[in-house]
PDB file of C-alpha atoms in Angstrom:
ATOM      1  CA  MET A   1     -16.036  38.307  11.729  1.00 55.00           C
ATOM      2  CA  LYS A   2     -16.548  39.327  15.363  1.00 52.00           C
ATOM      3  CA  ASN A   3     -14.368  37.473  17.828  1.00 69.00           C
ATOM      4  CA  ASN A   4     -17.104  37.496  20.422  1.00 83.00           C
ATOM      5  CA  LEU A   5     -19.281  35.076  18.396  1.00 92.00           C
ATOM      6  CA  LYS A   6     -21.488  33.062  20.746  1.00 94.00           C
ATOM      7  CA  ILE A   7     -21.673  29.385  19.807  1.00 96.00           C
ATOM      8  CA  CYS A   8     -23.715  26.677  21.540  1.00 96.00           C
ATOM      9  CA  PHE A   9     -22.870  22.984  20.921  1.00 96.00           C
ATOM     10  CA  ILE A  10     -25.633  20.560  21.568  1.00 95.00           C
ATOM     11  CA  GLY A  11     -23.580  17.433  22.144  1.00 93.00           C
ATOM     12  CA  GLY A  12     -19.970  17.165  23.451  1.00 92.00           C
ATOM     13  CA  GLY A  13     -18.697  14.150  21.591  1.00 91.00           C
ATOM     14  CA  ASN A  14     -15.568  13.650  19.392  1.00 90.00           C
ATOM     15  CA  MET A  15     -16.572  15.876  16.600  1.00 91.00           C
ATOM     16  CA  ALA A  16     -17.754  18.669  18.764  1.00 92.00           C
ATOM     17  CA  THR A  17     -14.552  18.430  20.792  1.00 92.00           C
ATOM     18  CA  ALA A  18     -12.542  18.690  17.626  1.00 91.00           C
ATOM     19  CA  LEU A  19     -14.364  21.844  16.474  1.00 93.00           C
ATOM     20  CA  ILE A  20     -14.220  23.377  19.842  1.00 93.00           C
ATOM     21  CA  GLY A  21     -10.455  22.806  19.986  1.00 91.00           C
ATOM     22  CA  GLY A  22     -10.038  24.554  16.656  1.00 89.00           C
ATOM     23  CA  ILE A  23     -12.128  27.612  17.386  1.00 92.00           C
ATOM     24  CA  ALA A  24     -11.633  28.270  21.128  1.00 90.00           C
ATOM     25  CA  GLY A  25      -9.398  31.367  21.573  1.00 85.00           C
ATOM     26  CA  LYS A  26      -9.226  31.846  17.827  1.00 86.00           C
ATOM     27  CA  LEU A  27     -12.619  32.364  16.248  1.00 89.00           C
ATOM     28  CA  THR A  28     -14.093  33.279  19.636  1.00 91.00           C
ATOM     29  CA  ASP A  29     -13.197  33.162  23.368  1.00 91.00           C
ATOM     30  CA  GLY A  30     -13.759  29.805  25.201  1.00 91.00           C
ATOM     31  CA  GLY A  31     -16.199  31.623  27.464  1.00 91.00           C
ATOM     32  CA  ASN A  32     -18.470  32.426  24.495  1.00 93.00           C
ATOM     33  CA  ILE A  33     -18.819  28.648  23.780  1.00 95.00           C
ATOM     34  CA  HIS A  34     -21.642  26.881  25.462  1.00 94.00           C
ATOM     35  CA  VAL A  35     -21.716  23.002  25.475  1.00 95.00           C
ATOM     36  CA  VAL A  36     -24.916  21.149  26.362  1.00 93.00           C
ATOM     37  CA  ASP A  37     -24.452  17.403  27.044  1.00 90.00           C
ATOM     38  CA  PRO A  38     -26.101  14.974  29.562  1.00 87.00           C
ATOM     39  CA  LYS A  39     -22.600  13.460  30.396  1.00 87.00           C
ATOM     40  CA  PRO A  40     -20.881  15.504  33.145  1.00 88.00           C
ATOM     41  CA  GLU A  41     -17.498  13.887  32.380  1.00 90.00           C
ATOM     42  CA  ALA A  42     -17.576  15.168  28.830  1.00 87.00           C
ATOM     43  CA  LEU A  43     -18.476  18.686  29.957  1.00 91.00           C
ATOM     44  CA  ASP A  44     -15.801  18.680  32.647  1.00 93.00           C
ATOM     45  CA  ALA A  45     -13.079  17.781  30.129  1.00 91.00           C
ATOM     46  CA  LEU A  46     -14.192  20.555  27.689  1.00 93.00           C
ATOM     47  CA  GLN A  47     -14.433  23.096  30.475  1.00 94.00           C
ATOM     48  CA  HIS A  48     -10.936  22.186  31.739  1.00 93.00           C
ATOM     49  CA  GLN A  49      -9.311  22.184  28.287  1.00 92.00           C
ATOM     50  CA  HIS A  50     -10.960  25.174  26.653  1.00 92.00           C
ATOM     51  CA  GLY A  51     -12.772  27.217  29.307  1.00 94.00           C
ATOM     52  CA  VAL A  52     -16.172  26.702  27.846  1.00 94.00           C
ATOM     53  CA  THR A  53     -19.433  27.246  29.630  1.00 92.00           C
ATOM     54  CA  THR A  54     -21.327  23.967  30.188  1.00 90.00           C
ATOM     55  CA  ALA A  55     -24.819  22.784  30.939  1.00 83.00           C
ATOM     56  CA  THR A  56     -26.754  19.547  31.072  1.00 76.00           C
ATOM     57  CA  GLY A  57     -29.941  21.021  29.626  1.00 77.00           C
ATOM     58  CA  ILE A  58     -31.063  23.575  27.025  1.00 82.00           C
ATOM     59  CA  GLY A  59     -31.741  26.890  28.499  1.00 74.00           C
ATOM     60  CA  ASP A  60     -30.639  30.505  28.227  1.00 71.00           C
ATOM     61  CA  ALA A  61     -27.572  29.431  26.193  1.00 79.00           C
ATOM     62  CA  ILE A  62     -29.806  28.997  23.093  1.00 87.00           C
ATOM     63  CA  ALA A  63     -31.465  32.378  23.248  1.00 81.00           C
ATOM     64  CA  THR A  64     -28.146  34.229  23.600  1.00 86.00           C
ATOM     65  CA  SER A  65     -26.201  32.316  20.983  1.00 92.00           C
ATOM     66  CA  ASP A  66     -25.438  33.387  17.406  1.00 95.00           C
ATOM     67  CA  VAL A  67     -24.797  29.842  16.196  1.00 97.00           C
ATOM     68  CA  ILE A  68     -26.150  26.528  17.336  1.00 97.00           C
ATOM     69  CA  VAL A  69     -24.205  23.428  16.408  1.00 97.00           C
ATOM     70  CA  LEU A  70     -26.116  20.146  16.457  1.00 97.00           C
ATOM     71  CA  ALA A  71     -23.557  17.512  17.261  1.00 95.00           C
ATOM     72  CA  VAL A  72     -25.839  14.660  18.472  1.00 94.00           C
ATOM     73  CA  LYS A  73     -26.531  11.299  16.924  1.00 91.00           C
ATOM     74  CA  PRO A  74     -28.979  11.322  13.997  1.00 92.00           C
ATOM     75  CA  GLN A  75     -31.476   9.232  16.057  1.00 92.00           C
ATOM     76  CA  GLN A  76     -31.570  11.889  18.721  1.00 93.00           C
ATOM     77  CA  LEU A  77     -31.860  14.912  16.483  1.00 94.00           C
ATOM     78  CA  ARG A  78     -35.622  15.028  16.074  1.00 94.00           C
ATOM     79  CA  GLU A  79     -36.242  15.106  19.790  1.00 94.00           C
ATOM     80  CA  VAL A  80     -33.553  17.747  20.312  1.00 94.00           C
ATOM     81  CA  ALA A  81     -34.922  19.847  17.487  1.00 95.00           C
ATOM     82  CA  HIS A  82     -38.402  19.900  19.000  1.00 94.00           C
ATOM     83  CA  GLU A  83     -36.853  21.023  22.347  1.00 92.00           C
ATOM     84  CA  LEU A  84     -34.895  23.725  20.541  1.00 93.00           C
ATOM     85  CA  ALA A  85     -37.702  25.115  18.405  1.00 94.00           C
ATOM     86  CA  PRO A  86     -39.400  27.407  21.006  1.00 92.00           C
ATOM     87  CA  HIS A  87     -36.046  29.075  21.783  1.00 90.00           C
ATOM     88  CA  LEU A  88     -35.064  29.983  18.238  1.00 92.00           C
ATOM     89  CA  SER A  89     -35.245  33.396  16.520  1.00 90.00           C
ATOM     90  CA  GLN A  90     -32.620  34.215  13.903  1.00 90.00           C
ATOM     91  CA  GLN A  91     -29.744  31.977  15.070  1.00 95.00           C
ATOM     92  CA  LEU A  92     -27.781  29.898  12.609  1.00 98.00           C
ATOM     93  CA  VAL A  93     -28.340  26.219  13.095  1.00 98.00           C
ATOM     94  CA  LEU A  94     -25.340  24.127  11.926  1.00 98.00           C
ATOM     95  CA  SER A  95     -25.952  20.361  11.688  1.00 97.00           C
ATOM     96  CA  ILE A  96     -23.199  17.796  11.565  1.00 93.00           C
ATOM     97  CA  ALA A  97     -25.612  14.903  11.961  1.00 90.00           C
ATOM     98  CA  ALA A  98     -25.300  12.336   9.139  1.00 89.00           C
ATOM     99  CA  GLY A  99     -28.407  11.498   7.089  1.00 90.00           C
ATOM    100  CA  ILE A 100     -30.703  14.254   8.283  1.00 94.00           C
ATOM    101  CA  ARG A 101     -32.012  16.393   5.481  1.00 95.00           C
ATOM    102  CA  ALA A 102     -32.197  20.144   6.019  1.00 96.00           C
ATOM    103  CA  ALA A 103     -35.853  20.276   5.037  1.00 94.00           C
ATOM    104  CA  ASP A 104     -36.691  17.626   7.678  1.00 96.00           C
ATOM    105  CA  LEU A 105     -34.649  19.515  10.293  1.00 97.00           C
ATOM    106  CA  SER A 106     -36.390  22.790   9.337  1.00 97.00           C
ATOM    107  CA  ARG A 107     -39.706  20.999   9.871  1.00 96.00           C
ATOM    108  CA  TRP A 108     -38.734  19.736  13.257  1.00 96.00           C
ATOM    109  CA  LEU A 109     -37.503  23.238  14.203  1.00 96.00           C
ATOM    110  CA  GLY A 110     -40.890  24.731  13.389  1.00 96.00           C
ATOM    111  CA  GLY A 111     -40.009  26.109   9.990  1.00 96.00           C
ATOM    112  CA  HIS A 112     -36.647  27.623  10.946  1.00 96.00           C
ATOM    113  CA  ARG A 113     -34.658  28.256   7.676  1.00 97.00           C
ATOM    114  CA  ALA A 114     -31.264  29.534   8.830  1.00 98.00           C
ATOM    115  CA  ILE A 115     -29.786  26.037   8.552  1.00 98.00           C
ATOM    116  CA  VAL A 116     -26.500  24.742   7.221  1.00 98.00           C
ATOM    117  CA  ARG A 117     -26.201  20.945   6.774  1.00 98.00           C
ATOM    118  CA  THR A 118     -22.720  19.533   6.748  1.00 97.00           C
ATOM    119  CA  MET A 119     -20.967  16.236   6.183  1.00 95.00           C
ATOM    120  CA  PRO A 120     -17.561  16.202   7.896  1.00 94.00           C
ATOM    121  CA  ASN A 121     -15.246  13.063   8.142  1.00 94.00           C
ATOM    122  CA  THR A 122     -13.190  11.576  10.913  1.00 93.00           C
ATOM    123  CA  PRO A 123      -9.774  13.226  10.026  1.00 93.00           C
ATOM    124  CA  ALA A 124     -11.475  16.349  11.282  1.00 92.00           C
ATOM    125  CA  LEU A 125     -10.462  15.016  14.796  1.00 89.00           C
ATOM    126  CA  ILE A 126      -6.869  15.974  13.950  1.00 91.00           C
ATOM    127  CA  GLY A 127      -7.719  19.142  11.958  1.00 90.00           C
ATOM    128  CA  GLN A 128      -7.230  17.324   8.613  1.00 94.00           C
ATOM    129  CA  GLY A 129     -10.873  16.619   7.595  1.00 94.00           C
ATOM    130  CA  VAL A 130     -12.930  17.732   4.639  1.00 97.00           C
ATOM    131  CA  THR A 131     -16.531  18.845   5.065  1.00 96.00           C
ATOM    132  CA  GLY A 132     -19.238  19.131   2.455  1.00 98.00           C
ATOM    133  CA  MET A 133     -21.661  22.062   3.287  1.00 98.00           C
ATOM    134  CA  VAL A 134     -25.042  23.285   1.914  1.00 98.00           C
ATOM    135  CA  ALA A 135     -27.102  26.269   3.155  1.00 98.00           C
ATOM    136  CA  LEU A 136     -30.862  26.739   3.108  1.00 96.00           C
ATOM    137  CA  ASP A 137     -32.340  29.997   1.753  1.00 94.00           C
ATOM    138  CA  GLY A 138     -32.723  31.492   5.213  1.00 95.00           C
ATOM    139  CA  VAL A 139     -28.888  31.699   5.814  1.00 97.00           C
ATOM    140  CA  SER A 140     -27.401  35.156   5.541  1.00 97.00           C
ATOM    141  CA  PRO A 141     -23.914  35.771   3.962  1.00 97.00           C
ATOM    142  CA  GLU A 142     -22.603  36.573   7.399  1.00 96.00           C
ATOM    143  CA  GLN A 143     -23.971  33.283   8.795  1.00 97.00           C
ATOM    144  CA  LYS A 144     -22.535  31.375   5.863  1.00 97.00           C
ATOM    145  CA  ALA A 145     -19.132  32.803   6.661  1.00 97.00           C
ATOM    146  CA  GLN A 146     -19.592  31.866  10.353  1.00 96.00           C
ATOM    147  CA  ALA A 147     -20.424  28.221   9.348  1.00 97.00           C
ATOM    148  CA  ASP A 148     -17.356  28.089   7.053  1.00 97.00           C
ATOM    149  CA  ALA A 149     -15.038  29.474   9.774  1.00 94.00           C
ATOM    150  CA  ILE A 150     -16.322  26.862  12.360  1.00 94.00           C
ATOM    151  CA  LEU A 151     -15.871  23.910  10.046  1.00 94.00           C
ATOM    152  CA  ARG A 152     -12.491  25.189   8.675  1.00 94.00           C
ATOM    153  CA  ALA A 153     -11.259  24.586  12.218  1.00 90.00           C
ATOM    154  CA  ALA A 154     -11.454  20.933  11.316  1.00 91.00           C
ATOM    155  CA  GLY A 155      -9.874  21.099   7.858  1.00 95.00           C
ATOM    156  CA  THR A 156     -11.105  21.899   4.394  1.00 96.00           C
ATOM    157  CA  THR A 157     -14.662  23.045   3.480  1.00 98.00           C
ATOM    158  CA  VAL A 158     -16.454  22.490   0.182  1.00 98.00           C
ATOM    159  CA  TRP A 159     -19.757  24.287  -0.473  1.00 98.00           C
ATOM    160  CA  LEU A 160     -22.303  22.545  -2.556  1.00 98.00           C
ATOM    161  CA  ASN A 161     -24.934  23.942  -4.888  1.00 94.00           C
ATOM    162  CA  GLU A 162     -27.739  21.637  -3.818  1.00 94.00           C
ATOM    163  CA  GLU A 163     -28.438  19.286  -0.833  1.00 94.00           C
ATOM    164  CA  SER A 164     -28.656  16.122  -2.997  1.00 93.00           C
ATOM    165  CA  GLN A 165     -25.003  16.382  -3.481  1.00 96.00           C
ATOM    166  CA  ILE A 166     -24.520  15.645   0.227  1.00 96.00           C
ATOM    167  CA  ASP A 167     -25.248  12.010  -0.485  1.00 95.00           C
ATOM    168  CA  ALA A 168     -22.289  11.982  -2.985  1.00 97.00           C
ATOM    169  CA  VAL A 169     -20.068  13.611  -0.473  1.00 97.00           C
ATOM    170  CA  THR A 170     -21.102  11.073   2.109  1.00 95.00           C
ATOM    171  CA  ALA A 171     -20.022   8.265  -0.223  1.00 96.00           C
ATOM    172  CA  LEU A 172     -16.843   9.951  -1.320  1.00 98.00           C
ATOM    173  CA  SER A 173     -15.314  11.710   1.674  1.00 97.00           C
ATOM    174  CA  GLY A 174     -17.655  11.021   4.569  1.00 95.00           C
ATOM    175  CA  SER A 175     -17.134   7.205   4.306  1.00 96.00           C
ATOM    176  CA  GLY A 176     -13.815   7.673   2.446  1.00 97.00           C
ATOM    177  CA  PRO A 177     -11.362   7.260   5.385  1.00 96.00           C
ATOM    178  CA  ALA A 178     -12.645   3.684   5.913  1.00 97.00           C
ATOM    179  CA  TYR A 179     -11.796   2.858   2.227  1.00 98.00           C
ATOM    180  CA  VAL A 180      -8.188   4.151   2.817  1.00 98.00           C
ATOM    181  CA  PHE A 181      -7.983   2.126   6.086  1.00 98.00           C
ATOM    182  CA  TYR A 182      -9.253  -0.950   4.194  1.00 98.00           C
ATOM    183  CA  PHE A 183      -6.563  -0.628   1.521  1.00 98.00           C
ATOM    184  CA  ILE A 184      -3.920  -0.097   4.198  1.00 98.00           C
ATOM    185  CA  GLU A 185      -5.149  -3.298   5.845  1.00 98.00           C
ATOM    186  CA  ALA A 186      -4.711  -5.193   2.553  1.00 98.00           C
ATOM    187  CA  MET A 187      -1.150  -3.781   2.065  1.00 98.00           C
ATOM    188  CA  GLN A 188      -0.235  -4.731   5.662  1.00 98.00           C
ATOM    189  CA  GLN A 189      -1.580  -8.250   4.978  1.00 98.00           C
ATOM    190  CA  ALA A 190       0.572  -8.562   1.980  1.00 98.00           C
ATOM    191  CA  ALA A 191       3.676  -7.142   3.893  1.00 98.00           C
ATOM    192  CA  THR A 192       3.153  -9.975   6.535  1.00 98.00           C
ATOM    193  CA  GLU A 193       2.931 -12.592   3.811  1.00 98.00           C
ATOM    194  CA  PHE A 194       6.135 -11.168   2.314  1.00 98.00           C
ATOM    195  CA  GLY A 195       7.923 -11.710   5.615  1.00 98.00           C
ATOM    196  CA  LEU A 196       7.868  -8.143   7.001  1.00 98.00           C
ATOM    197  CA  ASN A 197       6.678  -7.681  10.603  1.00 98.00           C
ATOM    198  CA  ALA A 198       3.458  -5.921  11.448  1.00 96.00           C
ATOM    199  CA  GLU A 199       5.223  -2.694  12.518  1.00 98.00           C
ATOM    200  CA  GLN A 200       7.210  -2.521   9.310  1.00 98.00           C
ATOM    201  CA  GLY A 201       4.128  -3.127   7.174  1.00 98.00           C
ATOM    202  CA  ARG A 202       2.125  -0.544   8.961  1.00 98.00           C
ATOM    203  CA  ALA A 203       4.851   2.075   8.657  1.00 98.00           C
ATOM    204  CA  LEU A 204       5.427   1.409   4.997  1.00 98.00           C
ATOM    205  CA  ALA A 205       1.709   1.421   4.053  1.00 98.00           C
ATOM    206  CA  ILE A 206       0.719   4.538   5.915  1.00 98.00           C
ATOM    207  CA  ALA A 207       3.745   6.549   4.813  1.00 98.00           C
ATOM    208  CA  THR A 208       3.041   5.502   1.168  1.00 98.00           C
ATOM    209  CA  PHE A 209      -0.531   6.795   1.431  1.00 98.00           C
ATOM    210  CA  THR A 210       0.453   9.971   3.205  1.00 97.00           C
ATOM    211  CA  GLY A 211       3.293  10.750   0.715  1.00 98.00           C
ATOM    212  CA  ALA A 212       1.211   9.880  -2.405  1.00 98.00           C
ATOM    213  CA  ALA A 213      -1.670  12.088  -1.141  1.00 98.00           C
ATOM    214  CA  GLN A 214       0.653  14.945  -0.450  1.00 98.00           C
ATOM    215  CA  LEU A 215       2.318  14.597  -3.846  1.00 98.00           C
ATOM    216  CA  ALA A 216      -1.093  14.625  -5.575  1.00 98.00           C
ATOM    217  CA  ALA A 217      -2.192  17.720  -3.529  1.00 97.00           C
ATOM    218  CA  GLN A 218       0.900  19.604  -4.462  1.00 98.00           C
ATOM    219  CA  SER A 219       0.853  18.740  -8.106  1.00 98.00           C
ATOM    220  CA  ASP A 220      -1.160  20.523 -10.832  1.00 98.00           C
ATOM    221  CA  GLU A 221      -1.177  17.367 -12.900  1.00 98.00           C
ATOM    222  CA  PRO A 222      -4.022  14.833 -12.920  1.00 98.00           C
ATOM    223  CA  VAL A 223      -3.527  11.841 -10.697  1.00 98.00           C
ATOM    224  CA  SER A 224      -3.651   9.664 -13.777  1.00 98.00           C
ATOM    225  CA  VAL A 225      -0.443  11.338 -15.035  1.00 98.00           C
ATOM    226  CA  LEU A 226       1.169  10.799 -11.683  1.00 98.00           C
ATOM    227  CA  ARG A 227       0.216   7.139 -11.776  1.00 98.00           C
ATOM    228  CA  GLU A 228       1.555   6.733 -15.340  1.00 97.00           C
ATOM    229  CA  ARG A 229       4.863   8.336 -14.352  1.00 96.00           C
ATOM    230  CA  VAL A 230       5.693   5.570 -11.862  1.00 97.00           C
ATOM    231  CA  THR A 231       4.338   2.763 -14.139  1.00 98.00           C
ATOM    232  CA  SER A 232       6.980   1.480 -16.544  1.00 96.00           C
ATOM    233  CA  LYS A 233       5.708  -1.197 -18.968  1.00 95.00           C
ATOM    234  CA  GLY A 234       6.989  -4.550 -17.869  1.00 96.00           C
ATOM    235  CA  GLY A 235       7.909  -3.303 -14.382  1.00 98.00           C
ATOM    236  CA  THR A 236       6.662  -4.177 -10.859  1.00 98.00           C
ATOM    237  CA  THR A 237       3.979  -1.411 -10.717  1.00 98.00           C
ATOM    238  CA  PHE A 238       2.763  -2.369 -14.198  1.00 98.00           C
ATOM    239  CA  ALA A 239       2.393  -5.952 -12.938  1.00 98.00           C
ATOM    240  CA  ALA A 240       0.410  -4.849  -9.908  1.00 98.00           C
ATOM    241  CA  LEU A 241      -1.891  -2.477 -11.845  1.00 98.00           C
ATOM    242  CA  THR A 242      -2.463  -5.094 -14.583  1.00 98.00           C
ATOM    243  CA  SER A 243      -3.648  -7.547 -11.867  1.00 98.00           C
ATOM    244  CA  MET A 244      -5.927  -4.813 -10.463  1.00 98.00           C
ATOM    245  CA  GLU A 245      -7.443  -4.163 -13.914  1.00 98.00           C
ATOM    246  CA  GLN A 246      -8.006  -7.841 -14.425  1.00 98.00           C
ATOM    247  CA  TYR A 247     -10.097  -7.947 -11.211  1.00 98.00           C
ATOM    248  CA  ASP A 248     -11.733  -4.637 -12.074  1.00 98.00           C
ATOM    249  CA  VAL A 249     -10.624  -2.968  -8.833  1.00 98.00           C
ATOM    250  CA  LYS A 250     -11.543   0.492 -10.129  1.00 98.00           C
ATOM    251  CA  GLY A 251     -14.970  -0.728 -11.114  1.00 98.00           C
ATOM    252  CA  ALA A 252     -15.381  -2.325  -7.671  1.00 98.00           C
ATOM    253  CA  ILE A 253     -14.501   0.953  -6.003  1.00 98.00           C
ATOM    254  CA  VAL A 254     -17.038   2.930  -8.070  1.00 98.00           C
ATOM    255  CA  ARG A 255     -19.760   0.347  -7.298  1.00 99.00           C
ATOM    256  CA  ALA A 256     -18.918   0.616  -3.550  1.00 98.00           C
ATOM    257  CA  LEU A 257     -19.321   4.352  -3.593  1.00 98.00           C
ATOM    258  CA  LYS A 258     -22.637   4.044  -5.490  1.00 98.00           C
ATOM    259  CA  ALA A 259     -23.794   1.623  -2.700  1.00 98.00           C
ATOM    260  CA  ALA A 260     -22.731   4.170  -0.046  1.00 96.00           C
ATOM    261  CA  ARG A 261     -24.567   7.014  -1.861  1.00 96.00           C
ATOM    262  CA  ALA A 262     -27.690   4.891  -2.204  1.00 96.00           C
ATOM    263  CA  ARG A 263     -27.641   4.036   1.484  1.00 95.00           C
ATOM    264  CA  SER A 264     -27.173   7.742   2.375  1.00 94.00           C
ATOM    265  CA  GLU A 265     -30.323   8.511   0.251  1.00 94.00           C
ATOM    266  CA  GLU A 266     -32.186   5.682   2.031  1.00 94.00           C
ATOM    267  CA  LEU A 267     -31.257   6.966   5.494  1.00 91.00           C
ATOM    268  CA  GLY A 268     -32.549  10.480   4.606  1.00 91.00           C
ATOM    269  CA  GLU A 269     -35.865   8.955   3.547  1.00 92.00           C
ATOM    270  CA  GLU A 270     -35.983   6.834   6.834  1.00 90.00           C
ATOM    271  CA  PHE A 271     -35.188   9.690   9.097  1.00 87.00           C
ATOM    272  CA  GLY A 272     -37.610  12.057   7.209  1.00 82.00           C
ATOM    273  CA  ARG A 273     -40.649   9.814   7.755  1.00 78.00           C
ATOM    274  CA  HIS A 274     -40.827  10.882  11.422  1.00 70.00           C
TER     275      HIS A 274
END
């Protein structure tokens, strides 16, 4: 892949900043990255840190870019897309806006089909995210590789066979960090009730999640086997898991993810009506 790839970010918020930090000087030179954002302070910070070219309005940067990354809020995307449409030719459009279906974005862009829709998550801010990705039929193999390289700057990428799977990804990994934080909160609460201080509870809970996740990632065995290995009948772990089963915690988690997926589908319908 060429190292002079020209990329234009529409929006300079947290996710855009994370991606720019991962690709500037690696995938392409900072000077080949344009950032368009109405907030001068955001542009100044990115220019200082990564040497990017900045602008407060859409102009020549679009026409000369190979890839356009839409990193604005979903509510702003329709207006931005209409502004972009006259400037597009064969560029790859990469959307990281939640809830916006590729077909609707294509319609707003005047029928442009070189679109990759993505669903990253917040650990991307530290390069540890995971992003679900799906490409429309107008995306070339080279453009698909470009999209993959950009999002891999923020962690792991998973390509999907059809766009409807994005709703499942949203429920599983897009919203997933919040579920982990919620469970950590519960463990911290228990730690406090057991007499540990807040700092101790936080350290123990976070290290437990981090270590268990790394163990699962490095093991070829199913996580169910790893769980069974630390669960001795009549022991402390057995007591805890028995209590969770009595309250159908696993079922509650599955129902929660189904609710998230349903809401993702609803948001797609709502945004698509315009």
